[in-house]
Tab-separated table of C-alpha atoms and ligand atoms in Angstrom:
chain	number	residue	atom	x	y	z
A	1	UNK	CA	-0.005	0.127	0.036
A	2	UNK	CA	1.197	3.358	-1.025
A	3	UNK	CA	1.769	5.458	2.125
A	4	UNK	CA	0.805	8.774	0.369
A	5	UNK	CA	-2.736	6.871	0.003
A	6	UNK	CA	-2.982	6.013	3.439
A	7	UNK	CA	-2.080	9.380	4.273
A	8	UNK	CA	-4.760	10.858	2.113
A	9	UNK	CA	-7.380	8.534	3.896
A	10	UNK	CA	-6.451	9.515	7.275
A	11	UNK	CA	-6.540	13.340	6.518
A	12	UNK	CA	-10.105	12.723	5.081
A	13	UNK	CA	-11.153	10.806	7.988
A	14	UNK	CA	-9.801	13.283	10.610
A	15	UNK	CA	-12.763	15.776	9.447
A	16	UNK	CA	-15.555	14.917	11.872
A	17	UNK	CA	-18.041	15.587	9.328
A	18	UNK	CA	-21.213	14.323	11.142
A	19	UNK	CA	-24.118	15.914	8.951
A	20	UNK	CA	-26.892	15.551	11.569
A	21	UNK	CA	-25.046	17.392	14.286
A	22	UNK	CA	-25.230	21.152	13.563
A	23	UNK	CA	-22.327	21.808	15.613
A	24	UNK	CA	-20.117	20.019	12.885
A	25	UNK	CA	-21.660	22.294	10.142
A	26	UNK	CA	-18.020	24.001	9.789
A	27	UNK	CA	-16.128	20.389	9.791
A	28	UNK	CA	-18.374	19.273	7.394
A	29	UNK	CA	-17.773	22.319	5.053
A	30	UNK	CA	-14.073	21.879	5.626
A	31	UNK	CA	-14.189	18.283	4.608
A	32	UNK	CA	-16.035	19.303	1.341
A	33	UNK	CA	-13.207	21.735	0.730
A	34	UNK	CA	-10.498	19.077	1.344
A	35	UNK	CA	-12.251	16.558	-0.979
A	36	UNK	CA	-12.450	19.027	-3.739
A	37	UNK	CA	-8.986	19.971	-3.308
A	38	UNK	CA	-7.953	16.381	-3.530
A	39	UNK	CA	-10.177	15.827	-6.750
A	40	UNK	CA	-8.219	19.060	-8.026
A	41	UNK	CA	-4.866	17.549	-7.284
A	42	UNK	CA	-5.363	14.320	-9.458
A	43	UNK	CA	-6.206	16.283	-12.485
A	44	UNK	CA	-10.010	16.657	-12.292
A	45	UNK	CA	-12.160	19.917	-12.324
A	46	UNK	CA	-14.104	20.005	-8.968
A	47	UNK	CA	-16.787	22.391	-7.633
A	48	UNK	CA	-18.213	22.671	-4.691
A	49	UNK	CA	-22.133	23.364	-4.623
A	50	UNK	CA	-23.696	24.808	-1.560
A	51	UNK	CA	-27.099	23.587	-0.664
A	52	UNK	CA	-29.838	24.431	2.011
A	53	UNK	CA	-27.731	21.888	4.184
A	54	UNK	CA	-24.374	20.416	3.490
A	55	UNK	CA	-22.231	21.124	0.249
A	56	UNK	CA	-22.213	18.669	-2.604
A	57	UNK	CA	-19.091	18.119	-4.189
A	58	UNK	CA	-18.724	17.044	-7.982
A	59	UNK	CA	-15.583	16.634	-10.301
A	60	UNK	CA	-15.099	15.696	-13.751
A	61	UNK	CA	-12.426	15.082	-16.418
A	62	UNK	CA	-12.800	16.743	-20.188
A	63	UNK	CA	-15.622	14.947	-21.754
A	64	UNK	CA	-15.073	13.968	-25.251
A	65	UNK	CA	-18.182	12.656	-27.482
A	66	UNK	CA	-18.197	8.911	-28.154
A	67	UNK	CA	-17.082	7.993	-24.864
A	68	UNK	CA	-19.647	6.353	-21.895
A	69	UNK	CA	-20.252	8.825	-19.273
A	70	UNK	CA	-19.923	7.114	-15.728
A	71	UNK	CA	-20.971	8.689	-12.421
A	72	UNK	CA	-19.573	7.528	-9.144
A	73	UNK	CA	-21.404	8.406	-6.131
A	74	UNK	CA	-20.489	8.670	-2.693
A	75	UNK	CA	-20.967	10.438	0.617
A	76	UNK	CA	-18.430	12.146	2.853
A	77	UNK	CA	-20.681	12.758	5.643
A	78	UNK	CA	-20.660	10.324	8.614
A	79	UNK	CA	-22.814	9.188	11.672
A	80	UNK	CA	-22.507	10.469	14.928
A	81	UNK	CA	-19.932	8.473	17.110
A	82	UNK	CA	-22.154	7.780	20.204
A	83	UNK	CA	-21.543	5.924	22.444
A	84	UNK	CA	-18.073	7.533	22.422
A	85	UNK	CA	-16.633	5.829	25.571
A	86	UNK	CA	-17.262	2.469	23.535
A	87	UNK	CA	-14.345	3.154	20.982
A	88	UNK	CA	-11.004	1.455	21.690
A	89	UNK	CA	-9.323	4.292	20.165
A	90	UNK	CA	-10.900	8.038	19.341
A	91	UNK	CA	-13.281	8.029	16.478
A	92	UNK	CA	-11.520	10.703	14.379
A	93	UNK	CA	-8.004	9.727	14.964
A	94	UNK	CA	-7.472	6.771	12.422
A	95	UNK	CA	-5.343	4.055	13.586
A	96	UNK	CA	-4.278	0.724	11.910
A	97	UNK	CA	-4.340	-2.388	14.335
A	98	UNK	CA	-3.441	-5.572	12.591
A	99	UNK	CA	-4.303	-4.516	9.208
A	100	UNK	CA	-7.540	-2.562	9.830
A	101	UNK	CA	-8.047	0.943	9.938
A	102	UNK	CA	-10.378	1.985	12.900
A	103	UNK	CA	-12.289	5.395	12.633
A	104	UNK	CA	-15.606	6.666	11.849
A	105	UNK	CA	-16.207	6.775	8.275
A	106	UNK	CA	-13.351	4.314	7.652
A	107	UNK	CA	-15.960	2.078	5.695
A	108	UNK	CA	-19.040	4.221	5.724
A	109	UNK	CA	-18.328	6.114	3.141
A	110	UNK	CA	-14.659	7.548	3.132
A	111	UNK	CA	-12.499	4.791	2.691
A	112	UNK	CA	-14.601	3.490	-0.212
A	113	UNK	CA	-15.238	6.743	-2.117
A	114	UNK	CA	-11.384	7.689	-1.659
A	115	UNK	CA	-10.487	4.365	-3.111
A	116	UNK	CA	-12.428	5.629	-6.300
A	117	UNK	CA	-10.793	8.896	-6.332
A	118	UNK	CA	-7.520	7.431	-5.643
A	119	UNK	CA	-7.933	4.991	-8.526
A	120	UNK	CA	-8.784	7.654	-10.913
A	121	UNK	CA	-5.828	9.475	-9.751
A	122	UNK	CA	-3.520	6.636	-10.398
A	123	UNK	CA	-5.082	6.388	-14.030
A	124	UNK	CA	-4.605	9.874	-14.831
A	125	UNK	CA	-1.099	9.859	-13.457
A	126	UNK	CA	-0.200	6.748	-15.787
A	127	UNK	CA	-2.203	7.381	-18.732
A	128	UNK	CA	-3.106	10.974	-18.725
A	129	UNK	CA	-6.771	10.402	-18.466
A	130	UNK	CA	-9.500	7.778	-17.519
A	131	UNK	CA	-11.152	5.906	-20.659
A	132	UNK	CA	-14.693	7.433	-19.833
A	133	UNK	CA	-16.425	10.604	-19.342
A	134	UNK	CA	-16.098	10.745	-15.734
A	135	UNK	CA	-18.467	12.337	-13.113
A	136	UNK	CA	-17.922	12.419	-9.446
A	137	UNK	CA	-20.861	13.203	-7.066
A	138	UNK	CA	-20.203	12.981	-3.456
A	139	UNK	CA	-22.796	14.432	-1.165
A	140	UNK	CA	-22.571	15.519	2.400
A	141	UNK	CA	-26.074	14.487	3.669
A	142	UNK	CA	-26.431	10.758	2.811
A	143	UNK	CA	-26.710	9.836	6.557
A	144	UNK	CA	-29.388	12.226	6.981
A	145	UNK	CA	-31.608	11.336	3.911
A	146	UNK	CA	-29.920	13.189	0.786
A	147	UNK	CA	-32.494	15.964	1.590
A	148	UNK	CA	-30.974	18.293	-1.186
A	149	UNK	CA	-29.558	16.005	-3.635
A	150	UNK	CA	-33.001	15.362	-5.576
A	151	UNK	CA	-33.316	19.097	-6.350
A	152	UNK	CA	-29.716	19.346	-7.292
A	153	UNK	CA	-30.455	16.479	-9.733
A	154	UNK	CA	-33.329	18.211	-11.111
A	155	UNK	CA	-31.663	21.615	-11.712
A	156	UNK	CA	-28.516	19.967	-13.107
A	157	UNK	CA	-29.967	17.108	-15.003
A	158	UNK	CA	-28.103	17.998	-18.231
A	159	UNK	CA	-24.706	18.445	-16.436
A	160	UNK	CA	-25.190	14.983	-14.574
A	161	UNK	CA	-26.681	13.260	-17.717
A	162	UNK	CA	-24.669	9.662	-17.630
A	163	UNK	CA	-24.970	6.086	-19.170
A	164	UNK	CA	-24.476	4.140	-15.721
A	165	UNK	CA	-23.807	5.053	-11.881
A	166	UNK	CA	-21.415	3.167	-9.721
A	167	UNK	CA	-21.457	3.134	-6.026
A	168	UNK	CA	-19.229	1.687	-3.428
A	169	UNK	CA	-21.308	1.695	-0.151
A	170	UNK	CA	-22.599	-1.777	0.305
A	171	UNK	CA	-21.059	-5.080	1.844
A	172	UNK	CA	-18.574	-7.601	0.658
A	173	UNK	CA	-19.909	-10.822	1.762
A	174	UNK	CA	-16.487	-12.126	3.135
A	175	UNK	CA	-12.825	-11.501	3.036
A	176	UNK	CA	-11.439	-10.745	-0.522
A	177	UNK	CA	-14.730	-11.877	-2.179
A	178	UNK	CA	-15.884	-9.887	-5.277
A	179	UNK	CA	-19.528	-8.746	-4.332
A	180	UNK	CA	-21.862	-7.435	-6.750
A	181	UNK	CA	-25.163	-6.172	-5.276
A	182	UNK	CA	-28.348	-5.952	-7.675
A	183	UNK	CA	-30.902	-5.228	-4.930
A	184	UNK	CA	-31.328	-2.977	-2.010
A	185	UNK	CA	-34.241	-3.010	0.571
A	186	UNK	CA	-36.477	0.125	0.432
A	187	UNK	CA	-37.791	1.677	3.694
A	188	UNK	CA	-40.836	3.677	5.450
A	189	UNK	CA	-40.322	5.158	8.534
A	190	UNK	CA	-43.047	6.448	11.141
A	191	UNK	CA	-43.261	7.253	14.976
A	192	UNK	CA	-46.247	6.540	17.253
A	193	UNK	CA	-47.465	8.513	20.381
A	194	UNK	CA	-50.131	7.254	22.532
A	195	UNK	CA	-51.874	8.910	24.986
A	196	UNK	CA	-54.579	8.396	27.631
A	197	UNK	CA	-54.913	10.236	30.916
A	198	UNK	CA	-54.729	14.173	30.884
A	199	UNK	CA	-51.559	13.748	33.391
A	200	UNK	CA	-49.316	11.239	34.925
A	201	UNK	CA	-51.406	9.167	37.616
A	202	UNK	CA	-50.796	7.588	40.904
A	203	UNK	CA	-50.751	3.900	39.945
A	204	UNK	CA	-52.179	2.842	43.182
A	205	UNK	CA	-55.200	5.596	43.029
A	206	UNK	CA	-56.150	4.863	39.468
A	207	UNK	CA	-54.598	1.797	38.311
A	208	UNK	CA	-57.180	-0.719	37.286
A	209	UNK	CA	-59.591	1.946	36.037
A	210	UNK	CA	-57.573	3.422	32.828
A	211	UNK	CA	-55.738	1.769	30.074
A	212	UNK	CA	-51.708	2.378	30.464
A	213	UNK	CA	-50.336	4.041	27.751
A	214	UNK	CA	-46.795	1.853	28.269
A	215	UNK	CA	-49.240	-1.070	28.174
A	216	UNK	CA	-50.780	-0.009	24.917
A	217	UNK	CA	-47.417	1.109	23.158
A	218	UNK	CA	-46.380	-2.288	23.833
A	219	UNK	CA	-49.524	-4.153	22.825
A	220	UNK	CA	-49.561	-2.176	19.607
A	221	UNK	CA	-45.936	-3.045	19.067
A	222	UNK	CA	-46.547	-6.549	19.527
A	223	UNK	CA	-49.102	-6.807	17.209
A	224	UNK	CA	-46.766	-6.132	14.483
A	225	UNK	CA	-45.779	-9.938	14.190
A	226	UNK	CA	-46.842	-13.519	14.567
A	227	UNK	CA	-45.108	-15.875	16.684
A	228	UNK	CA	-43.773	-17.288	13.193
A	229	UNK	CA	-41.987	-14.200	12.667
A	230	UNK	CA	-44.073	-13.000	10.063
A	231	UNK	CA	-45.526	-9.379	9.723
A	232	UNK	CA	-49.295	-9.498	10.771
A	233	UNK	CA	-50.152	-6.239	8.970
A	234	UNK	CA	-53.225	-7.161	6.389
A	235	UNK	CA	-51.875	-7.089	2.881
A	236	UNK	CA	-48.212	-6.385	3.996
A	237	UNK	CA	-46.912	-9.191	1.656
A	238	UNK	CA	-49.506	-8.759	-1.275
A	239	UNK	CA	-46.942	-7.054	-3.738
A	240	UNK	CA	-43.764	-8.826	-2.414
A	241	UNK	CA	-41.997	-10.552	-5.454
A	242	UNK	CA	-41.111	-13.988	-4.768
A	243	UNK	CA	-37.421	-15.053	-4.623
A	244	UNK	CA	-36.149	-16.638	-7.877
A	245	UNK	CA	-35.077	-20.548	-7.845
A	246	UNK	CA	-31.797	-19.420	-9.094
A	247	UNK	CA	-31.137	-16.845	-6.200
A	248	UNK	CA	-32.094	-19.304	-3.508
A	249	UNK	CA	-29.898	-21.753	-5.104
A	250	UNK	CA	-26.824	-19.229	-5.441
A	251	UNK	CA	-27.459	-17.464	-1.820
A	252	UNK	CA	-26.929	-21.189	-0.293
A	253	UNK	CA	-23.439	-21.494	-1.900
A	254	UNK	CA	-22.418	-17.875	-0.396
A	255	UNK	CA	-19.424	-17.746	1.943
A	256	UNK	CA	-22.029	-15.846	4.297
A	257	UNK	CA	-24.571	-17.573	6.136
A	258	UNK	CA	-26.020	-18.357	9.769
A	259	UNK	CA	-22.652	-19.107	11.329
A	260	UNK	CA	-21.481	-15.750	10.200
A	261	UNK	CA	-24.515	-13.777	11.031
A	262	UNK	CA	-24.738	-15.173	14.617
A	263	UNK	CA	-21.076	-14.403	15.299
A	264	UNK	CA	-21.383	-10.995	13.969
A	265	UNK	CA	-24.480	-10.205	15.853
A	266	UNK	CA	-23.534	-11.740	19.113
A	267	UNK	CA	-27.090	-13.161	19.435
A	268	UNK	CA	-27.803	-16.668	21.354
A	269	UNK	CA	-30.007	-17.757	18.356
A	270	UNK	CA	-31.111	-16.305	14.981
A	271	UNK	CA	-34.790	-15.524	14.501
A	272	UNK	CA	-37.008	-14.428	11.682
A	273	UNK	CA	-39.875	-15.304	9.505
A	274	UNK	CA	-40.395	-19.186	9.173
A	275	UNK	CA	-39.758	-20.670	5.697
A	276	UNK	CA	-36.841	-18.489	4.762
A	277	UNK	CA	-33.191	-18.726	5.342
A	278	UNK	CA	-31.401	-15.941	7.263
A	279	UNK	CA	-29.689	-14.450	4.200
A	280	UNK	CA	-33.123	-14.604	2.350
A	281	UNK	CA	-34.831	-13.004	5.277
A	282	UNK	CA	-32.398	-10.084	4.813
A	283	UNK	CA	-31.905	-9.620	1.207
A	284	UNK	CA	-35.511	-10.559	0.054
A	285	UNK	CA	-38.047	-10.352	2.447
A	286	UNK	CA	-39.732	-7.346	4.263
A	287	UNK	CA	-39.529	-6.672	7.795
A	288	UNK	CA	-41.006	-4.460	10.630
A	289	UNK	CA	-38.573	-3.004	13.264
A	290	UNK	CA	-38.824	-1.450	16.282
A	291	UNK	CA	-35.911	1.108	16.545
A	292	UNK	CA	-37.046	2.644	19.761
A	293	UNK	CA	-39.738	2.462	22.264
A	294	UNK	CA	-40.109	4.261	25.528
A	295	UNK	CA	-42.531	6.034	28.136
A	296	UNK	CA	-43.059	6.206	32.065
A	297	UNK	CA	-40.298	6.424	34.612
A	298	UNK	CA	-36.654	5.687	33.165
A	299	UNK	CA	-34.776	6.546	36.588
A	300	UNK	CA	-33.154	4.555	39.131
A	301	UNK	CA	-35.737	2.630	41.428
A	302	UNK	CA	-39.308	2.591	41.358
A	303	UNK	CA	-41.855	5.151	40.777
A	304	UNK	CA	-45.564	4.153	41.162
A	305	UNK	CA	-47.121	6.006	38.152
A	306	UNK	CA	-49.136	5.444	35.068
A	307	UNK	CA	-47.423	7.519	32.422
A	308	UNK	CA	-49.836	9.834	30.471
A	309	UNK	CA	-48.133	8.753	26.964
A	310	UNK	CA	-45.913	6.582	25.529
A	311	UNK	CA	-43.684	6.406	22.262
A	312	UNK	CA	-42.266	4.033	19.565
A	313	UNK	CA	-40.147	4.593	16.547
A	314	UNK	CA	-40.785	2.069	13.569
A	315	UNK	CA	-39.103	1.250	10.288
A	316	UNK	CA	-40.337	-1.436	7.567
A	317	UNK	CA	-37.753	-2.569	5.206
A	318	UNK	CA	-39.209	-3.224	1.899
A	319	UNK	CA	-38.412	-5.569	-1.250
A	320	UNK	CA	-39.735	-5.296	-4.656
A	321	UNK	CA	-42.496	-4.414	-5.723
A	322	UNK	CA	-43.850	-3.085	-2.435
A	323	UNK	CA	-44.395	0.900	-2.374
A	324	UNK	CA	-43.691	2.684	0.587
A	325	UNK	CA	-46.874	4.761	0.561
A	326	UNK	CA	-49.196	1.711	0.307
A	327	UNK	CA	-47.402	-0.118	2.918
A	328	UNK	CA	-47.762	2.866	5.184
A	329	UNK	CA	-51.400	3.189	4.495
A	330	UNK	CA	-51.950	-0.599	5.541
A	331	UNK	CA	-49.850	-0.079	8.623
A	332	UNK	CA	-51.871	2.846	9.763
A	333	UNK	CA	-54.906	1.029	9.384
A	334	UNK	CA	-53.435	-2.045	11.446
A	335	UNK	CA	-52.361	0.472	14.189
A	336	UNK	CA	-55.587	1.928	14.549
A	337	UNK	CA	-57.301	-1.380	14.584
A	338	UNK	CA	-55.058	-2.464	17.336
A	339	UNK	CA	-55.018	0.618	19.547
A	340	UNK	CA	-56.637	-0.611	22.908
A	341	UNK	CA	-59.684	1.313	24.352
A	342	UNK	CA	-59.186	4.200	26.315
A	343	UNK	CA	-56.054	5.460	24.110
A	344	UNK	CA	-55.544	8.080	21.509
A	345	UNK	CA	-52.958	7.147	18.876
A	346	UNK	CA	-50.872	9.543	16.857
A	347	UNK	CA	-48.932	8.567	13.862
A	348	UNK	CA	-46.377	10.646	12.280
A	349	UNK	CA	-44.855	9.564	8.792
A	350	UNK	CA	-41.221	9.594	8.422
A	351	UNK	CA	-38.732	9.381	5.549
A	352	UNK	CA	-39.284	7.006	2.603
A	353	UNK	CA	-37.362	4.999	0.109
A	354	UNK	CA	-38.331	2.632	-2.531
A	355	UNK	CA	-36.726	-0.749	-2.676
A	356	UNK	CA	-34.272	-1.131	-5.750
A	357	UNK	CA	-33.554	-3.902	-8.150
A	358	UNK	CA	-31.403	-4.011	-11.173
A	359	UNK	CA	-30.687	-6.881	-13.697
A	360	UNK	CA	-27.409	-8.303	-12.833
A	361	UNK	CA	-27.440	-9.835	-16.409
A	362	UNK	CA	-27.529	-6.504	-18.118
A	363	UNK	CA	-24.669	-5.375	-20.341
A	364	UNK	CA	-23.335	-2.998	-17.715
A	365	UNK	CA	-23.861	-5.546	-14.879
A	366	UNK	CA	-21.901	-7.950	-16.786
A	367	UNK	CA	-19.191	-5.158	-17.150
A	368	UNK	CA	-19.130	-4.505	-13.522
A	369	UNK	CA	-18.796	-8.322	-12.934
A	370	UNK	CA	-15.669	-8.607	-15.640
A	371	UNK	CA	-14.082	-5.814	-13.473
A	372	UNK	CA	-14.647	-7.413	-10.001
A	373	UNK	CA	-13.046	-10.725	-11.811
A	374	UNK	CA	-9.971	-8.647	-12.581
A	375	UNK	CA	-9.730	-6.717	-9.318
A	376	UNK	CA	-10.043	-10.243	-7.230
A	377	UNK	CA	-8.221	-12.947	-9.689
A	378	UNK	CA	-9.434	-16.244	-9.082
A	379	UNK	CA	-12.062	-15.560	-6.563
A	380	UNK	CA	-15.827	-16.806	-7.013
A	381	UNK	CA	-18.216	-13.757	-7.381
A	382	UNK	CA	-20.949	-13.147	-4.836
A	383	UNK	CA	-24.331	-12.047	-6.332
A	384	UNK	CA	-26.419	-10.687	-3.529
A	385	UNK	CA	-29.376	-8.280	-2.611
A	386	UNK	CA	-28.821	-6.203	0.338
A	387	UNK	CA	-30.900	-5.565	3.416
A	388	UNK	CA	-29.799	-2.139	3.686
A	389	UNK	CA	-31.182	1.131	1.848
A	390	UNK	CA	-29.833	3.751	-0.467
A	391	UNK	CA	-32.761	5.481	-1.541
A	392	UNK	CA	-31.037	7.936	-3.806
A	393	UNK	CA	-30.572	4.949	-6.075
A	394	UNK	CA	-33.986	5.103	-7.138
A	395	UNK	CA	-33.968	8.701	-7.427
A	396	UNK	CA	-31.375	8.441	-9.851
A	397	UNK	CA	-33.353	6.138	-11.968
A	398	UNK	CA	-36.413	8.388	-11.727
A	399	UNK	CA	-34.646	11.769	-12.638
A	400	UNK	CA	-31.591	10.637	-14.529
A	401	UNK	CA	-33.008	7.420	-15.939
A	402	UNK	CA	-30.087	5.427	-15.296
A	403	UNK	CA	-29.025	2.189	-13.304
A	404	UNK	CA	-26.630	1.960	-10.785
A	405	UNK	CA	-24.127	-0.474	-10.111
A	406	UNK	CA	-23.554	-1.349	-6.327
A	407	UNK	CA	-19.844	-2.590	-5.928
A	408	UNK	CA	-19.410	-2.691	-2.164
A	409	UNK	CA	-16.310	-3.277	0.049
A	410	UNK	CA	-17.696	-3.220	3.582
A	411	UNK	CA	-17.044	-6.101	5.656
A	412	UNK	CA	-19.798	-7.742	7.854
A	413	UNK	CA	-17.821	-7.124	10.680
A	414	UNK	CA	-17.276	-3.277	9.719
A	415	UNK	CA	-19.504	-1.754	12.358
A	416	UNK	CA	-20.952	0.612	10.209
A	417	UNK	CA	-22.828	3.561	12.464
A	418	UNK	CA	-21.324	1.797	15.599
A	419	UNK	CA	-18.293	2.026	17.994
A	420	UNK	CA	-15.141	0.784	16.260
A	421	UNK	CA	-16.312	1.342	12.764
A	422	UNK	CA	-13.316	-0.229	10.649
A	423	UNK	CA	-11.939	-0.874	7.164
A	424	UNK	CA	-9.157	-3.090	6.413
A	425	UNK	CA	-6.124	-1.849	4.580
A	426	UNK	CA	-6.518	-4.697	2.354
A	427	UNK	CA	-10.166	-3.577	1.284
A	428	UNK	CA	-9.000	0.039	0.732
A	429	UNK	CA	-6.490	-1.286	-1.767
A	430	UNK	CA	-9.160	-3.493	-3.341
A	431	UNK	CA	-11.215	-0.533	-3.943
A	432	UNK	CA	-8.441	1.508	-5.871
A	433	UNK	CA	-8.042	-1.594	-7.835
A	434	UNK	CA	-11.619	-1.935	-8.453
A	435	UNK	CA	-12.146	1.472	-9.554
A	436	UNK	CA	-9.178	1.079	-12.262
A	437	UNK	CA	-10.707	-2.278	-13.531
A	438	UNK	CA	-14.206	-0.926	-13.608
A	439	UNK	CA	-13.349	2.146	-15.694
A	440	UNK	CA	-11.254	0.125	-17.923
A	441	UNK	CA	-14.242	-2.121	-18.483
A	442	UNK	CA	-16.961	0.510	-19.012
A	443	UNK	CA	-14.665	2.314	-21.151
A	444	UNK	CA	-14.543	-0.428	-23.748
B	1	BES	N1	-24.210	2.420	3.145
B	1	BES	C1	-25.469	2.173	3.796
B	1	BES	C2	-26.565	1.455	3.374
B	1	BES	C3	-26.376	0.063	3.065
B	1	BES	C4	-25.476	-0.624	4.170
B	1	BES	C5	-26.642	-0.642	2.284
B	1	BES	C6	-25.123	-2.062	4.024
B	1	BES	C7	-26.445	-1.847	2.091
B	1	BES	C8	-25.595	-2.518	2.950
B	1	BES	C9	-26.149	3.758	4.194
B	1	BES	O1	-25.042	4.650	4.382
B	1	BES	C10	-27.011	3.653	5.317
B	1	BES	O2	-26.986	3.454	6.351
B	1	BES	N2	-28.413	3.896	4.593
B	1	BES	C11	-29.358	3.973	5.659
B	1	BES	C12	-30.646	4.688	4.915
B	1	BES	C13	-31.776	5.268	5.944
B	1	BES	C14	-31.139	6.144	6.766
B	1	BES	C15	-32.667	6.095	4.875
B	1	BES	C16	-29.948	2.622	6.110
B	1	BES	O3	-29.900	1.636	5.469
B	1	BES	O4	-30.373	2.487	7.325
B	2	ZN	ZN1	-24.439	4.526	6.500
């Protein structure tokens, strides 16, 4: 590994570019400037585009007629570092332990997007140019829902016109295993508030005569699943496309399954919808998840109270051909039906994203797979659908009319969004190699 590449990554990581925290606004902006400087230094023309939120950074080479136009998308913002005292070393002071880089953003997404930037830099240094018309689009709001990117795409449709988009922000199923992701789950988020009594009540004086909102939220949340792990919302599975026989067969042979999922998650036993393997449950089946549930006394010791309100945050992961608005309507009806007597329910809709699916056997899909084969010689390719979501991928399709190739290098144990996020130096190197192979293939 070239030391200057590691120095670049470390410099990039040291900016605490946490997009959700207002106190980091200047750090996010400084990170964008550094990135634009790097893109300029490798020989591209870079721009920083201010938005109502955090800046978008773009860069391009000189476009020539007759060549394919390739957009590489990524993000330079990161998730918060909390709980910060659970990190082995400080989150924005990158260190290498046993060949693995530890820092917030190392995997998601600074290591991967910088791998592409440095790959392009190497090619330009050696050959004077890359073999395609190139556009880098690197945003600072992915981790907060890409709020200002859609209008940017609409306003700059002509400048961003391209034939194909490539993203490295998904997983690699196992070490050194070329992984092509041809599907992502969508998402629909909502927040619930249940209330009953006008004020907190003494649980002895009134307990027995009123429905407890904390009990009510627990009942409502419990009503979302059957004992068999299936989501119990009427019509929830109506539009779910069945797994294809070839997928079920191929996924059984992946070097990733129950053993790895159990080891990484640390659960005593895996659990999910009956009738599906765990890889299938994650990649191809929709879910209902409780991301938070609270209400009542949270302090030390006991307090005999009936809280006047209680809350839950829910997200639903969706698969083709479910539509977020339709799922939200069905879930709302279910929640209202399962609200116990004596309780008022308020539902606030959150962010949404469509599920994504692309044909792994398209011409671009095959070119990407040839690039993976070049970058990982002799290794068997994994074709997967991921459980995570990148909603902007559907926006690209809708506004720019272009498909996205998902070529991820995040390890199952990368701890994205968690303490001790990490990225192997080996994967950083692979990403640079992959970029070079990819642009060579797409340029043919
Ligand atoms: N890079 C992830 C998405 C991802 C991770 C896709 C692993 C596939 C495999 C991205 O940064 C992310 O965390 N997305 C959010 C989106 C949400 C906030 C709309 C997610 O999936 O929770
Ligand atoms: Zn993320």
